[in-house]
Short mmCIF file of C-alpha atoms in Angstrom, two decimals:
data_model
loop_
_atom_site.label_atom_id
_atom_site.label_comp_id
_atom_site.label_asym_id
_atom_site.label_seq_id
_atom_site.Cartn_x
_atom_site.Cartn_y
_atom_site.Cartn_z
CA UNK A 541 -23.70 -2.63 -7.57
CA UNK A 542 -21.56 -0.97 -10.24
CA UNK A 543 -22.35 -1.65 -13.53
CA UNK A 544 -18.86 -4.34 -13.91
CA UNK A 545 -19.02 -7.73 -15.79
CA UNK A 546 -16.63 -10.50 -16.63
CA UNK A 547 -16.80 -12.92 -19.52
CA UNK A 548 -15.82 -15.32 -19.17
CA UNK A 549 -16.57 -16.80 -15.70
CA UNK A 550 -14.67 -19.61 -16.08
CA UNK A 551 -12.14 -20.96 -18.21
CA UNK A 552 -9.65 -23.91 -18.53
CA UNK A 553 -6.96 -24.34 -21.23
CA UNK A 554 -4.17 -25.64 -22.00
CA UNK A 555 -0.44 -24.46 -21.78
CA UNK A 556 1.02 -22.48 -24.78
CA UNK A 557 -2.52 -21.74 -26.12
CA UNK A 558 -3.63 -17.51 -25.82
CA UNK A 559 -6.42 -16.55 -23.93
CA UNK A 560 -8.14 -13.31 -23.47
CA UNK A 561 -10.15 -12.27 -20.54
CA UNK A 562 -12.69 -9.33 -21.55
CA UNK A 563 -14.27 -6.44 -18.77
CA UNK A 564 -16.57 -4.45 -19.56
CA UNK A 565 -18.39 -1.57 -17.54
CA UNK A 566 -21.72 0.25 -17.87
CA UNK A 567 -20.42 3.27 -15.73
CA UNK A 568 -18.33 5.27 -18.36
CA UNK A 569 -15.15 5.24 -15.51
CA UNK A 570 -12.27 6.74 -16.71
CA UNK A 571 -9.67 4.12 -14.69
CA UNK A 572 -10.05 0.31 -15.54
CA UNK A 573 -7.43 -2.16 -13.51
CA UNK A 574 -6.33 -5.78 -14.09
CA UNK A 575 -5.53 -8.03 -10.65
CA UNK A 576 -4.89 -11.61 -10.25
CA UNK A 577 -5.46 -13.53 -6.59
CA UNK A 578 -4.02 -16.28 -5.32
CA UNK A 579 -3.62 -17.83 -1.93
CA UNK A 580 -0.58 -16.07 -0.12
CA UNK A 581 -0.33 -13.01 -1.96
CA UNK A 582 -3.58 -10.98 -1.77
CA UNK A 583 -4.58 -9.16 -4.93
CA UNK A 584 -1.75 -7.99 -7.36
CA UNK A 585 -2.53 -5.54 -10.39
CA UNK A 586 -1.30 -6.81 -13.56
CA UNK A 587 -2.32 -3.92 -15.72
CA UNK A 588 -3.87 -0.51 -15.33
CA UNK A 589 -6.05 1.80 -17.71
CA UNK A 590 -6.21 5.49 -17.28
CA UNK A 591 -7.96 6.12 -20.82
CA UNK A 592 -8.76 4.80 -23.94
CA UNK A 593 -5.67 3.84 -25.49
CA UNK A 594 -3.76 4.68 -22.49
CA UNK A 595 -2.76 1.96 -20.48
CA UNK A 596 0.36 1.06 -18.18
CA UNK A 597 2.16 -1.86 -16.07
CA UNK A 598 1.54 -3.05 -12.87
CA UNK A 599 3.63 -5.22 -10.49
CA UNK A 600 3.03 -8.78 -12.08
CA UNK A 601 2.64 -7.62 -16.18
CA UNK A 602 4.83 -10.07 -17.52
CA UNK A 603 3.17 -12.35 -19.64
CA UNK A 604 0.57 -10.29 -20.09
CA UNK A 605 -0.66 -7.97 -22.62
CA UNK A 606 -3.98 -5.34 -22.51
CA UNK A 607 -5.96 -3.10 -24.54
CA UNK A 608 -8.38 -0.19 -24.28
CA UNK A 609 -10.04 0.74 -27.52
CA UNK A 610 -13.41 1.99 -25.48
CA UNK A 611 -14.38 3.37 -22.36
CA UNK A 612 -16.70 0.42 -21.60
CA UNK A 613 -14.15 -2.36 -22.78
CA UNK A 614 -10.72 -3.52 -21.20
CA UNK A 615 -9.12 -6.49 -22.48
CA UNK A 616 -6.34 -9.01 -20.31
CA UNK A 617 -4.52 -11.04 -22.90
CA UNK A 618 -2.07 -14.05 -22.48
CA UNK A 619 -0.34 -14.26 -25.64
CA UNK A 620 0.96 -17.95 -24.49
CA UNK A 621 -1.11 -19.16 -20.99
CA UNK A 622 1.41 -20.58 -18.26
CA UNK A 623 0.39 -22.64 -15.63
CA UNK A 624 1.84 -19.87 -13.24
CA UNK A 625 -0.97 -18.06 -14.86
CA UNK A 626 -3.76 -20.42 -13.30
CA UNK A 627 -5.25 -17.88 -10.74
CA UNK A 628 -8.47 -15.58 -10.57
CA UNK A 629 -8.64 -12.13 -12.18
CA UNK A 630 -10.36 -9.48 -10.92
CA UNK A 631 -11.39 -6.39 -13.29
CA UNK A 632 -12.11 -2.96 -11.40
CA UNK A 633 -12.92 0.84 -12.59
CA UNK A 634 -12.78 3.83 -10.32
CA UNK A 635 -13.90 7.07 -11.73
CA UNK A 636 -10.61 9.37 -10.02
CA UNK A 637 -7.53 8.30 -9.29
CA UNK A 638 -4.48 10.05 -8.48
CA UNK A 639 -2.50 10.65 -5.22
CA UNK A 640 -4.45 12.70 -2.65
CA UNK A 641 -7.93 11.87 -3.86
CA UNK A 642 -10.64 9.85 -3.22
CA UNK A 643 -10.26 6.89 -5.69
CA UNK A 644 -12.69 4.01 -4.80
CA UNK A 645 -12.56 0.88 -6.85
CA UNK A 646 -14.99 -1.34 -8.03
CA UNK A 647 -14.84 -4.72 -8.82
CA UNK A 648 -16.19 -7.25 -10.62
CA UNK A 649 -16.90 -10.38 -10.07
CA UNK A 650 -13.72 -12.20 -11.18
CA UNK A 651 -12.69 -14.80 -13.60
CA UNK A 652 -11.48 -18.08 -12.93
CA UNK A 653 -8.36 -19.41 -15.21
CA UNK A 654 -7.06 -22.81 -14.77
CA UNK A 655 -4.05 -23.50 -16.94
CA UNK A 656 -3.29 -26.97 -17.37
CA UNK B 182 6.13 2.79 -0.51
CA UNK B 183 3.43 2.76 1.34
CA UNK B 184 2.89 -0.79 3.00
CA UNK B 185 0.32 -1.88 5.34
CA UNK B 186 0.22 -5.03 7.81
CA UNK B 187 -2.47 -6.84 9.30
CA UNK B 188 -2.90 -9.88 11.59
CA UNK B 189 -3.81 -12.82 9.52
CA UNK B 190 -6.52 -13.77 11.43
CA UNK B 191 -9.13 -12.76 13.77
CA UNK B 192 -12.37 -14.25 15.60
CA UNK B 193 -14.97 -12.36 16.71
CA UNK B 194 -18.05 -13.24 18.30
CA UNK B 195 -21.86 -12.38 17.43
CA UNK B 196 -23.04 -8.74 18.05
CA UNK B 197 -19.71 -8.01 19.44
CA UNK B 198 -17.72 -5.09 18.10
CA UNK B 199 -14.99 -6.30 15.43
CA UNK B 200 -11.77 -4.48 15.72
CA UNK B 201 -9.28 -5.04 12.63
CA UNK B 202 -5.92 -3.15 13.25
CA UNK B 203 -3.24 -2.38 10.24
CA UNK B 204 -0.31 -0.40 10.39
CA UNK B 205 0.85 1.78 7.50
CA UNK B 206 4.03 3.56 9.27
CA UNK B 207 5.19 4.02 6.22
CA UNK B 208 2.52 6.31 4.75
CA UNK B 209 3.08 9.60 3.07
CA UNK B 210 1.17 12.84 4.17
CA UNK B 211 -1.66 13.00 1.22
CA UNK B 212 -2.33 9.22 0.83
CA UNK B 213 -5.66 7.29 1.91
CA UNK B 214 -6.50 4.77 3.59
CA UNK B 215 -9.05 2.42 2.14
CA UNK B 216 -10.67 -0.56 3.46
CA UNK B 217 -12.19 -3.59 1.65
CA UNK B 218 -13.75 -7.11 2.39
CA UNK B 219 -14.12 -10.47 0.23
CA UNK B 220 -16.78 -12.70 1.14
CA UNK B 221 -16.05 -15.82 -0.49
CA UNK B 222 -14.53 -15.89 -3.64
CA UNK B 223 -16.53 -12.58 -5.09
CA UNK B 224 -14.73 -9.35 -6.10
CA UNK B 225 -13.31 -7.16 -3.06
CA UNK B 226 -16.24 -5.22 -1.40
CA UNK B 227 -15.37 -1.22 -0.54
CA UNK B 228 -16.10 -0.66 2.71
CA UNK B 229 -14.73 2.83 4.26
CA UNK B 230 -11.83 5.12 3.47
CA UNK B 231 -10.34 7.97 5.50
CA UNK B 232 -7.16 10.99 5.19
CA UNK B 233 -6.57 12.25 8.98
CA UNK B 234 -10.17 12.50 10.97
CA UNK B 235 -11.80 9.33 12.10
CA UNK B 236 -15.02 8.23 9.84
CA UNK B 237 -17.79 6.72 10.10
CA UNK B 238 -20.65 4.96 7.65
CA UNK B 239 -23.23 2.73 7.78
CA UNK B 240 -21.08 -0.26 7.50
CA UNK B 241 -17.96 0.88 9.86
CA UNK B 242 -16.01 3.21 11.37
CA UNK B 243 -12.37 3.94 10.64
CA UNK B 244 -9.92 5.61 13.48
CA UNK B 245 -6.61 6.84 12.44
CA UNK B 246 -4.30 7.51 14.79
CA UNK B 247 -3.09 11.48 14.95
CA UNK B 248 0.45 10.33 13.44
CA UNK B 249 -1.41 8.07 10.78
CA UNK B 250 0.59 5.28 11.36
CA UNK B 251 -1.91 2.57 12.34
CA UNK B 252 -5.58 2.67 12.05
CA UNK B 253 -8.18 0.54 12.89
CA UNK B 254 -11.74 -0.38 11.28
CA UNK B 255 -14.58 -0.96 14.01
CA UNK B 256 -17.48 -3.11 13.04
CA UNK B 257 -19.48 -2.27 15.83
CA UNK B 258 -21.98 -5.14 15.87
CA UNK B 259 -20.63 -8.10 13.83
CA UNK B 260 -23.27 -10.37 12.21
CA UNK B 261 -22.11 -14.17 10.89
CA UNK B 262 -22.33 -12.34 7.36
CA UNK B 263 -19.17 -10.16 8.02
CA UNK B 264 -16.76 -12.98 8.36
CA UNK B 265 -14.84 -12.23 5.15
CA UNK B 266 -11.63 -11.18 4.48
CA UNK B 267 -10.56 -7.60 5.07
CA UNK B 268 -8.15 -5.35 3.63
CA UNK B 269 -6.16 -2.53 4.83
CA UNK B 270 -4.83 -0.38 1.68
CA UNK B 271 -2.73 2.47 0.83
CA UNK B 272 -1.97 3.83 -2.29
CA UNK B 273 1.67 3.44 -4.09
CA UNK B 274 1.82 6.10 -6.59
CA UNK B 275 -1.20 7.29 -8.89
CA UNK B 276 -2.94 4.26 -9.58
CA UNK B 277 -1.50 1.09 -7.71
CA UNK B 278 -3.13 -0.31 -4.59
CA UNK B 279 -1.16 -2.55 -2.54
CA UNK B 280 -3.69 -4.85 -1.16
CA UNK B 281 -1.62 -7.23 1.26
CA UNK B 282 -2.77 -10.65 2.62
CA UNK B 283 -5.70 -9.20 4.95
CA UNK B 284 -6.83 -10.14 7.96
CA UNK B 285 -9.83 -13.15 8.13
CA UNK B 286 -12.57 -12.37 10.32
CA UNK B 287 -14.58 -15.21 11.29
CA UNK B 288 -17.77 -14.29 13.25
CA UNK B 289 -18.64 -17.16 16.28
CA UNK B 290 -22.68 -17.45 16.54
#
């Protein structure tokens, strides 16, 4: 399995308080993703790496915020947590990306958010 | 943008082959197609991807059709430990996946 963890596992909080949501990867990947899942909608990205320091939106961003400051390390925040926000995140890498080649991802093994 | 739809659900039984359809009509010439499973609640699993020719691995095989419309993953010999939830995917743009709702394979022992 790739090299992908999640910290934390679990979390619960309350509404209006932040919360970050840390990935980090043994497998010096270039392309680090956020996703969130919930029932009826399959896995959205949230937020997408392509570099340290470089990072852009996906199709659910608002409301949340990331950073890259090292290859190994991508960080989800919620500046203010919602309960729209209670769902479980996903963290992947892929080493390529970029229309017309091969770009598996990776993921890890998710975190679970409940926002009450 | 590439979009891909599945059946929501299928059944499948024992050491029979498992055939999971998904159309992508909408797919552009240098895009691939990528499949994944989630068992449970764990992270998706990669399974198989493919451009034009049909593939094959250890887990599956993958057979586009010639216009790449439609293609369809082939487990030959399901096992109870398949029944997950698979997804059909196609990339929009550089970076984004569209995953979709998937289709639930449940393996009958």
């Amino acid at each position: 399995d790739a090299g992908i963890t999640q910290s934390p596992r679990h979390k619960v909080t309350e509404t209006g308080t932040p919360v970050t949501l840390r990935c980090h990867q043994t497998e010096n990947h270039r392309y680090m993703y956020w996703y969130r899942q919930d029932p009826g909608h399959g896995l959205r990205l949230i937020h997408y790496s392509y570099g340290v320091k470089d990072t852009d939106k996906g199709e659910v961003s608002d409301g949340y915020s990331v950073s890259r400051s090292k290859t190994e390390d991508f960080l989800l925040t919620l500046e203010s947590a919602t309960s729209s926000q209670t769902s479980v995140y996903f963290c992947a890498i892929s080493a390529m990306a970029g229309v017309g080649s091969y770009n598996e991802q990776f993921f890890g093994p998710g975190t679970r958010l409940t926002v009450l | 943008d590439a979009k891909t739809t599945q059946p929501p659900s299928m059944d499948c039984a024992e050491g029979r082959a498992a055939n999971l359809p998904c159309n992508h009509s909408t797919i552009s010439g240098n895009e691939y197609v990528y499949w994944y499973r989630q068992i449970h609640s764990q992270g998706p699993q990669y399974i198989i991807h493919g451009l034009k020719n049909n593939e094959t691995n250890e887990m599956a095989s993958l057979i586009i059709t010639e216009d790449r419309k439609s293609s369809t993953l082939i487990l030959p010999h399901a096992t109870l430990r398949d029944t997950a939830v698979y997804y059909c995917i196609v990339r929009r743009g550089t970076y984004k996946y569209i995953f979709g709702t998937g289709t639930r394979l449940k393996v009958l022992a």
